[in-house]
Coordinates of C-alpha atoms in Angstrom, one line a residue:
M1 CA -0.1 0.1 0.1
R2 CA 1.4 3.4 -1.0
T3 CA 1.6 5.3 2.1
D4 CA 1.6 8.7 0.3
L5 CA -1.7 7.9 -1.3
A6 CA -3.2 6.7 1.8
A7 CA -2.4 10.0 3.5
S8 CA -3.9 12.0 0.5
Y9 CA -7.0 10.0 0.0
G10 CA -7.7 7.7 3.1
E11 CA -9.4 10.0 5.1
E12 CA -12.3 10.9 2.7
R13 CA -15.6 9.8 3.8
L14 CA -17.1 7.9 0.8
P15 CA -19.9 5.4 0.2
R16 CA -19.2 1.7 0.0
Y17 CA -21.4 1.7 -3.1
T18 CA -23.7 -1.1 -2.5
S19 CA -26.0 0.8 -4.5
Y20 CA -26.1 4.2 -6.7
P21 CA -27.4 6.6 -5.6
T22 CA -26.6 5.7 -1.9
A23 CA -29.3 5.5 0.6
P24 CA -28.8 9.2 2.0
H25 CA -30.3 10.2 -1.3
F26 CA -33.7 8.5 -0.8
S27 CA -36.7 10.7 0.0
A28 CA -40.3 10.3 1.3
A29 CA -41.4 11.2 -2.2
I30 CA -41.4 7.4 -2.9
G31 CA -43.9 5.9 -0.8
A32 CA -46.2 2.5 -0.5
D33 CA -48.0 3.5 -3.6
T34 CA -45.3 4.0 -5.6
Y35 CA -43.7 0.7 -4.7
A36 CA -47.0 -1.0 -5.1
R37 CA -47.0 0.0 -8.8
W38 CA -43.5 -0.9 -9.5
L39 CA -44.2 -4.3 -8.0
A40 CA -47.3 -4.6 -10.5
E41 CA -45.0 -3.6 -13.5
L42 CA -42.5 -6.3 -13.0
P43 CA -42.2 -8.2 -16.4
S44 CA -43.4 -11.8 -16.5
N45 CA -40.0 -13.3 -16.7
V46 CA -38.3 -11.5 -13.9
S47 CA -36.4 -13.3 -11.3
A48 CA -35.7 -12.0 -7.9
S49 CA -33.6 -12.2 -4.7
L50 CA -35.2 -11.7 -1.0
Y51 CA -33.7 -9.9 1.7
L52 CA -35.1 -10.3 5.2
H53 CA -34.0 -8.1 8.0
V54 CA -34.4 -9.2 11.6
P55 CA -33.3 -6.2 13.8
F56 CA -33.0 -8.0 17.1
C57 CA -30.0 -8.9 19.4
R58 CA -29.4 -10.3 22.9
E59 CA -26.9 -7.8 23.7
M60 CA -25.4 -4.7 21.8
C61 CA -22.1 -5.2 19.9
W62 CA -20.5 -1.6 20.4
Y63 CA -18.9 -1.5 16.8
C64 CA -22.2 -2.2 15.3
G65 CA -23.5 -0.2 12.5
C66 CA -26.7 -2.1 11.7
H67 CA -30.4 -1.4 12.5
T68 CA -31.0 -3.6 15.5
Q69 CA -32.4 -3.3 19.1
I70 CA -31.6 -5.5 22.2
V71 CA -34.7 -7.6 23.0
R72 CA -35.2 -10.0 26.1
R73 CA -38.5 -11.1 25.5
D74 CA -39.3 -13.6 22.8
G75 CA -42.8 -12.6 22.2
L76 CA -41.5 -9.5 20.5
I77 CA -39.6 -11.4 18.2
A78 CA -42.5 -14.0 17.4
A79 CA -44.7 -10.9 16.8
Y80 CA -42.3 -9.4 14.4
Q81 CA -41.9 -12.9 12.4
R82 CA -45.8 -12.8 11.9
T83 CA -45.6 -9.4 10.5
L84 CA -42.7 -10.6 8.0
R85 CA -45.1 -13.2 7.0
S86 CA -48.0 -10.8 6.4
E87 CA -45.5 -8.3 4.4
I88 CA -44.3 -11.5 2.1
A89 CA -47.8 -12.4 1.3
R90 CA -48.8 -8.7 0.5
V91 CA -45.8 -8.0 -1.8
A92 CA -46.6 -11.3 -3.5
D93 CA -50.3 -10.5 -3.9
T94 CA -49.1 -7.0 -5.4
I95 CA -47.1 -8.6 -7.8
G96 CA -49.9 -11.0 -8.9
R97 CA -48.0 -14.1 -9.7
R98 CA -45.2 -16.5 -8.3
I99 CA -41.9 -14.9 -9.6
K100 CA -38.7 -17.0 -9.6
V101 CA -36.3 -16.5 -6.8
E102 CA -32.6 -17.3 -7.0
H103 CA -31.3 -15.8 -3.7
I104 CA -32.7 -15.6 -0.1
H105 CA -30.4 -13.8 2.5
F106 CA -31.4 -13.2 6.3
G107 CA -29.6 -10.3 7.9
G108 CA -30.0 -8.5 11.1
G109 CA -29.4 -7.9 13.9
T110 CA -29.4 -11.7 14.6
P111 CA -31.5 -13.6 12.4
T112 CA -31.3 -16.9 14.3
I113 CA -32.8 -15.1 17.3
M114 CA -36.1 -16.7 16.0
A115 CA -37.4 -19.8 17.3
P116 CA -36.8 -22.7 15.2
D117 CA -40.3 -23.3 14.3
A118 CA -40.9 -19.6 13.5
F119 CA -37.8 -19.7 11.0
A120 CA -39.3 -22.8 9.5
E121 CA -42.5 -21.0 9.1
L122 CA -41.2 -18.0 7.4
M123 CA -39.2 -20.3 4.9
A124 CA -42.4 -21.8 4.2
E125 CA -44.3 -18.7 3.6
M126 CA -41.5 -17.7 1.0
R127 CA -41.9 -20.9 -1.0
H128 CA -45.7 -20.5 -0.8
A129 CA -45.4 -16.9 -2.3
F130 CA -42.8 -17.3 -4.6
F131 CA -41.1 -19.9 -6.8
V132 CA -37.9 -20.6 -4.9
L133 CA -35.6 -22.5 -7.5
P134 CA -34.1 -25.8 -6.4
S135 CA -30.7 -24.3 -6.8
A136 CA -31.3 -21.0 -5.0
E137 CA -28.8 -19.9 -2.6
I138 CA -30.2 -19.5 1.1
A139 CA -27.9 -17.6 3.4
V140 CA -28.2 -16.7 7.2
E141 CA -26.1 -14.4 9.1
I142 CA -25.1 -16.0 12.5
D143 CA -23.9 -15.0 15.7
P144 CA -22.0 -18.1 17.1
R145 CA -22.6 -17.3 20.4
T146 CA -26.3 -17.9 20.6
L147 CA -26.8 -20.5 17.7
T148 CA -28.6 -23.6 19.0
A149 CA -28.6 -27.3 17.5
E150 CA -32.4 -26.8 17.1
M151 CA -31.8 -23.8 14.9
V152 CA -29.1 -25.6 12.9
E153 CA -31.9 -28.3 12.2
A154 CA -34.4 -26.1 11.3
M155 CA -32.0 -24.3 8.9
R156 CA -31.1 -27.8 7.3
L157 CA -34.7 -28.6 6.8
S158 CA -35.6 -25.3 5.2
G159 CA -32.8 -25.6 2.5
V160 CA -30.5 -23.3 4.0
N161 CA -26.8 -23.8 2.2
R162 CA -24.7 -20.7 3.1
A163 CA -24.0 -19.1 6.5
S164 CA -22.3 -16.1 7.7
L165 CA -20.4 -16.3 10.8
G166 CA -19.6 -12.9 12.7
V167 CA -16.1 -13.4 14.0
Q168 CA -14.6 -10.0 14.2
S169 CA -11.6 -10.5 16.3
F170 CA -10.5 -13.6 18.2
D171 CA -8.5 -11.1 20.7
P172 CA -9.8 -11.3 24.2
V173 CA -8.8 -7.7 24.9
V174 CA -10.4 -6.4 21.6
Q175 CA -13.5 -8.4 22.2
R176 CA -13.9 -6.9 25.8
A177 CA -13.6 -3.5 24.4
I178 CA -16.4 -4.0 21.9
N179 CA -18.6 -6.0 24.2
R180 CA -18.4 -9.2 22.1
V181 CA -16.9 -12.0 23.8
Q182 CA -16.8 -15.1 21.7
S183 CA -14.4 -17.9 22.1
Y184 CA -12.5 -19.4 19.3
E185 CA -14.0 -22.9 20.9
Q186 CA -17.4 -21.3 20.4
T187 CA -16.9 -20.5 16.7
A188 CA -15.3 -23.8 16.2
S189 CA -18.1 -25.6 17.6
V190 CA -20.8 -23.9 15.4
V191 CA -18.6 -24.6 12.4
D192 CA -18.6 -28.3 13.1
M193 CA -22.6 -28.3 13.6
L194 CA -23.2 -26.6 10.5
R195 CA -21.0 -28.8 8.4
Q196 CA -22.5 -31.9 10.1
A197 CA -26.0 -30.6 8.9
G198 CA -24.7 -30.3 5.3
I199 CA -24.3 -26.4 5.3
Q200 CA -20.9 -26.3 3.4
G201 CA -20.8 -22.7 2.3
L202 CA -19.3 -20.8 5.4
N203 CA -18.2 -17.1 5.3
F204 CA -16.4 -15.4 8.2
D205 CA -16.8 -11.7 8.9
L206 CA -13.4 -9.9 10.3
I207 CA -12.9 -6.5 11.1
Y208 CA -9.8 -4.2 11.5
G209 CA -9.6 -0.8 13.1
L210 CA -11.1 -1.7 16.4
P211 CA -10.0 -0.5 19.8
H212 CA -6.5 -2.3 21.1
Q213 CA -6.2 -4.0 17.7
T214 CA -2.7 -4.5 16.5
I215 CA -1.2 -6.2 13.4
A216 CA -0.2 -9.0 15.6
S217 CA -3.9 -9.7 16.9
C218 CA -5.3 -9.4 13.5
L219 CA -2.8 -12.3 12.2
D220 CA -3.8 -14.3 15.0
T221 CA -7.4 -14.0 14.3
V222 CA -6.5 -15.0 10.6
R223 CA -4.3 -17.7 11.6
R224 CA -7.2 -19.3 14.0
S225 CA -9.9 -18.5 11.5
L226 CA -7.9 -20.2 8.5
A227 CA -7.8 -23.4 10.8
L228 CA -11.5 -23.5 10.3
A229 CA -11.5 -23.4 6.5
P230 CA -14.2 -21.2 5.5
A231 CA -15.0 -20.7 1.9
R232 CA -15.0 -16.8 2.2
F233 CA -14.0 -14.1 4.2
S234 CA -15.3 -10.4 4.4
V235 CA -13.0 -8.1 5.8
F236 CA -14.3 -4.7 6.9
G237 CA -12.7 -1.6 8.4
Y238 CA -14.6 -0.3 11.5
A239 CA -16.6 2.8 10.7
H240 CA -16.6 4.9 13.9
V241 CA -19.7 7.2 13.7
P242 CA -20.8 7.8 17.3
D243 CA -23.1 10.8 16.1
F244 CA -25.2 8.1 14.2
K245 CA -24.9 5.2 16.4
K246 CA -25.0 6.4 20.0
H247 CA -23.6 3.0 21.5
Q248 CA -20.3 3.5 19.5
R249 CA -19.8 6.1 22.1
M250 CA -19.0 3.3 24.6
I251 CA -15.9 2.6 22.7
N252 CA -13.0 5.0 24.1
E253 CA -11.6 6.6 20.8
S254 CA -8.1 7.0 22.3
H255 CA -8.0 3.1 21.9
L256 CA -8.6 3.1 18.2
P257 CA -5.8 2.8 15.8
D258 CA -5.0 5.7 13.5
G259 CA -5.1 6.0 9.9
P260 CA -1.6 4.5 9.1
A261 CA -2.3 1.6 11.6
R262 CA -5.6 0.9 10.2
H263 CA -3.9 0.7 6.7
D264 CA -1.3 -1.5 8.0
Q265 CA -3.6 -3.9 9.4
A266 CA -5.7 -4.1 6.3
C267 CA -2.7 -5.2 4.4
A268 CA -1.5 -7.7 6.8
I269 CA -4.9 -9.5 6.7
A270 CA -5.1 -9.3 2.8
N271 CA -1.7 -10.5 2.5
A272 CA -2.3 -13.5 5.1
L273 CA -5.3 -14.5 3.1
K274 CA -3.7 -14.4 -0.2
E275 CA -0.6 -16.4 1.0
A276 CA -3.2 -19.1 2.4
G277 CA -4.7 -19.4 -1.2
Y278 CA -7.7 -17.1 -1.3
V279 CA -8.5 -14.8 -3.9
Q280 CA -9.0 -11.1 -3.1
I281 CA -12.2 -9.9 -4.5
G282 CA -13.1 -6.3 -4.9
L283 CA -12.7 -4.0 -1.9
D284 CA -13.1 -6.6 0.7
H285 CA -13.9 -10.0 0.1
F286 CA -11.5 -13.2 -0.2
A287 CA -12.8 -16.8 -1.5
R288 CA -11.3 -19.9 -2.2
P289 CA -10.4 -20.1 -6.0
D290 CA -13.0 -22.8 -6.6
D291 CA -15.7 -20.9 -5.0
A292 CA -18.6 -19.5 -6.9
M293 CA -17.5 -15.7 -6.0
A294 CA -14.0 -16.2 -7.1
V295 CA -15.2 -17.9 -10.3
A296 CA -17.6 -14.8 -10.9
F297 CA -14.7 -12.3 -10.3
E298 CA -12.6 -14.5 -12.8
Q299 CA -15.5 -14.3 -15.4
G300 CA -16.4 -10.7 -14.9
T301 CA -20.1 -11.6 -13.6
L302 CA -19.5 -10.5 -10.2
R303 CA -22.3 -8.2 -8.7
R304 CA -22.5 -5.7 -5.8
N305 CA -25.7 -5.2 -3.6
F306 CA -26.7 -4.2 -0.2
Q307 CA -25.3 -7.6 1.1
G308 CA -21.9 -6.8 -0.6
Y309 CA -20.3 -8.5 -3.5
T310 CA -22.5 -11.4 -4.6
T311 CA -22.9 -13.9 -7.7
D312 CA -26.6 -12.8 -7.6
Q313 CA -27.6 -11.8 -11.3
S314 CA -31.1 -10.8 -10.4
E315 CA -32.1 -7.3 -11.4
V316 CA -35.1 -7.4 -8.5
L317 CA -34.1 -7.6 -4.9
L318 CA -37.2 -7.6 -2.7
G319 CA -36.4 -6.2 0.9
F320 CA -38.8 -7.4 3.9
G321 CA -38.7 -6.1 7.6
A322 CA -37.8 -2.9 9.2
S323 CA -35.4 -0.7 7.4
A324 CA -35.0 -3.2 4.6
I325 CA -34.1 -1.9 1.1
G326 CA -35.3 -3.1 -2.1
H327 CA -34.2 -2.4 -5.8
L328 CA -36.4 -2.8 -8.6
P329 CA -35.8 -1.6 -12.4
Q330 CA -37.5 1.5 -11.7
G331 CA -35.6 2.4 -8.5
Y332 CA -35.1 1.9 -4.9
V333 CA -37.3 1.4 -1.9
Q334 CA -36.9 1.2 1.8
N335 CA -39.2 0.3 4.8
E336 CA -39.9 2.4 7.8
V337 CA -36.8 1.9 9.9
Q338 CA -38.5 2.0 13.2
I339 CA -39.9 -1.5 14.1
G340 CA -43.2 -0.2 15.5
A341 CA -43.9 2.0 12.5
Y342 CA -42.9 -0.9 10.5
Q343 CA -45.3 -3.3 12.1
H344 CA -48.3 -0.6 12.3
S345 CA -48.0 -0.3 8.2
I346 CA -48.3 -4.0 7.7
A347 CA -51.1 -4.3 10.2
D348 CA -52.9 -1.5 8.5
G349 CA -52.9 -3.3 5.2
R350 CA -50.3 -1.1 3.6
L351 CA -46.7 -1.6 2.4
A352 CA -44.3 -0.4 4.7
T353 CA -42.3 1.7 2.3
A354 CA -41.0 5.1 3.8
K355 CA -38.9 6.4 1.3
G356 CA -37.0 5.5 -1.9
Y357 CA -35.5 6.8 -5.2
R358 CA -36.6 6.9 -8.8
L359 CA -33.6 6.1 -11.1
T360 CA -32.8 8.5 -14.0
E361 CA -31.1 7.2 -17.0
D362 CA -28.0 9.1 -15.9
D363 CA -28.3 7.2 -12.5
R364 CA -28.4 3.9 -14.5
L365 CA -25.2 4.6 -16.4
R366 CA -23.3 5.9 -13.5
A367 CA -24.4 2.9 -11.5
D368 CA -23.2 0.5 -14.1
I369 CA -19.7 2.3 -14.2
I370 CA -19.4 2.1 -10.4
E371 CA -20.4 -1.3 -10.1
R372 CA -17.7 -2.7 -12.6
I373 CA -15.1 -0.2 -10.8
M374 CA -16.0 -1.8 -7.5
C375 CA -16.3 -5.5 -8.8
E376 CA -13.3 -5.5 -11.3
F377 CA -10.9 -2.5 -10.6
G378 CA -11.8 -0.9 -13.8
A379 CA -14.4 -0.1 -16.3
D380 CA -14.6 -0.1 -20.4
L381 CA -16.6 3.2 -20.8
A382 CA -17.0 2.9 -24.3
D383 CA -18.9 -0.3 -23.8
I384 CA -21.0 0.8 -20.9
C385 CA -21.8 4.3 -22.5
A386 CA -22.8 2.5 -25.9
R387 CA -25.4 0.4 -23.9
H388 CA -26.8 3.7 -22.4
G389 CA -26.7 5.6 -25.8
T390 CA -24.0 8.3 -24.8
E391 CA -20.3 8.9 -25.5
P392 CA -17.4 8.1 -23.0
E393 CA -15.9 11.4 -23.6
A394 CA -18.9 13.2 -22.0
M395 CA -18.7 10.9 -19.0
L396 CA -14.8 11.6 -18.7
Q397 CA -15.7 15.2 -18.8
S398 CA -18.1 15.0 -16.0
A399 CA -15.7 13.4 -13.7
P400 CA -13.1 16.0 -12.7
R401 CA -12.1 14.1 -9.6
L402 CA -10.3 11.6 -12.2
K403 CA -7.8 14.0 -13.4
S404 CA -6.1 14.0 -9.9
L405 CA -6.4 10.2 -9.5
I406 CA -4.8 9.8 -13.0
S407 CA -2.0 12.5 -12.2
D408 CA -1.5 10.6 -8.8
G409 CA -1.0 7.3 -10.4
V410 CA -4.0 5.7 -8.8
V411 CA -5.7 5.2 -12.2
R412 CA -4.6 4.4 -15.7
L413 CA -6.8 5.6 -18.7
D414 CA -6.2 3.8 -22.0
G415 CA -8.7 5.3 -24.4
S416 CA -11.9 5.0 -22.9
H417 CA -10.8 2.2 -20.7
I418 CA -10.0 3.0 -16.9
A419 CA -8.3 0.8 -14.7
V420 CA -7.0 1.0 -11.0
A421 CA -3.4 0.3 -10.6
N422 CA -2.5 -2.9 -8.5
D423 CA -1.0 -0.7 -5.7
S424 CA -3.9 1.5 -5.5
R425 CA -6.8 -1.0 -5.4
F426 CA -7.4 0.0 -1.9
L427 CA -8.7 3.2 -2.9
V428 CA -11.3 1.6 -5.4
R429 CA -13.9 3.6 -3.6
S430 CA -12.0 6.9 -4.4
V431 CA -12.1 5.8 -8.1
A432 CA -15.8 4.9 -8.0
A433 CA -16.6 8.2 -6.3
A434 CA -15.2 10.1 -9.2
F435 CA -18.5 9.0 -11.3
D436 CA -20.8 9.9 -8.2
A437 CA -22.8 12.9 -9.4
H438 CA -24.7 13.0 -5.9
L439 CA -21.7 12.9 -3.7
D440 CA -21.5 15.9 -1.2
P441 CA -17.7 15.7 0.3
G442 CA -18.8 18.1 3.1
K443 CA -21.2 15.7 4.6
Q444 CA -19.7 13.1 6.9
L445 CA -22.2 10.5 6.1
H446 CA -20.0 7.5 5.2
S447 CA -16.8 5.7 6.5
R448 CA -13.4 6.4 5.8
A449 CA -11.8 5.6 2.2
V450 CA -9.5 3.2 3.9

């Protein structure tokens, strides 16, 4: 990693570009009526992915940036699950037919906080409302500290074939500082349970930039994780935004590594995973060479959505649950963030859409460019622009930030093909941001670029 570039660009607050435009640009002008029209307009041959958000945890991890709340009473979780089932039925009725589903992702929060029978009922509701293909990927995010054998069995019977385990760090000092004490033995036990149940697609989530974290502790976490041989890793930099996430104020800022230390941790983790044979994919993912994600990266078919990098080729993402975001050909929609407001909307017989964004032709063009940059570290502007009926020269002229990136050696421009230099790939978000017509650098809405 070039330290001069890290110093110049690394402190910028930039989106992770899991959508374009990004969620801060959604507005209440797009509501439930608009979403209903968009659903009814979906083509007859469309395929979709489903995202279900479960916004509950047993305790708060202080680094968390998700929409979640702490709950002790299981009745609240059961009531929420019933609302999810009602929302699924209402969306399917609005579409008017059983569309094909190729991916299902349960996120949170802690999705496995649901009772096993409630989880099975939810899966059955989705299979009733949609045509879930036999080959569909069904993934669940898991907190290894709370997963039970009964839930693993419910997942097996429901067809779950991928699980993402939150690891973050195995350093006990770091764990105490973020209020997430999770032993290696707990994680290894869950890995064993999942594999015995036939759930072989395992992902580990790691975080760098946490309080008290060092290169040595990062590498120890990688070493222990490799012993469990997950198929994929996601490696994220901790985003400290205590103004937006009040619980992050429990973290002592003086214990956080500075910018150069964060950069060194990220490089150390990446190098260790690559030395172990994993392929680096985009900004923050790593996969075994024979994994579907690595194959998609090699073939140029990798995609990016609200779950990060994905092999999902669907153009429709239906979001269910409080705060869930969906993506349709017409634009984006987001449900009510507050759980009570979300439940009231569904109970009143309405869709729970609170805001969204209607895509313009320029948005679609820029979204395609940004996605290719984020997925492939480059983009063929001539090809992309031709598909959108415009010229690459006009797009280059509309990206003034690109000039400094080229002069600093971050980007190479060969005709109308742009490529991020190999030693500058850690700045891929900065390159993508050059094509973001909505970005306001003065607003601190996002995490640091590195």
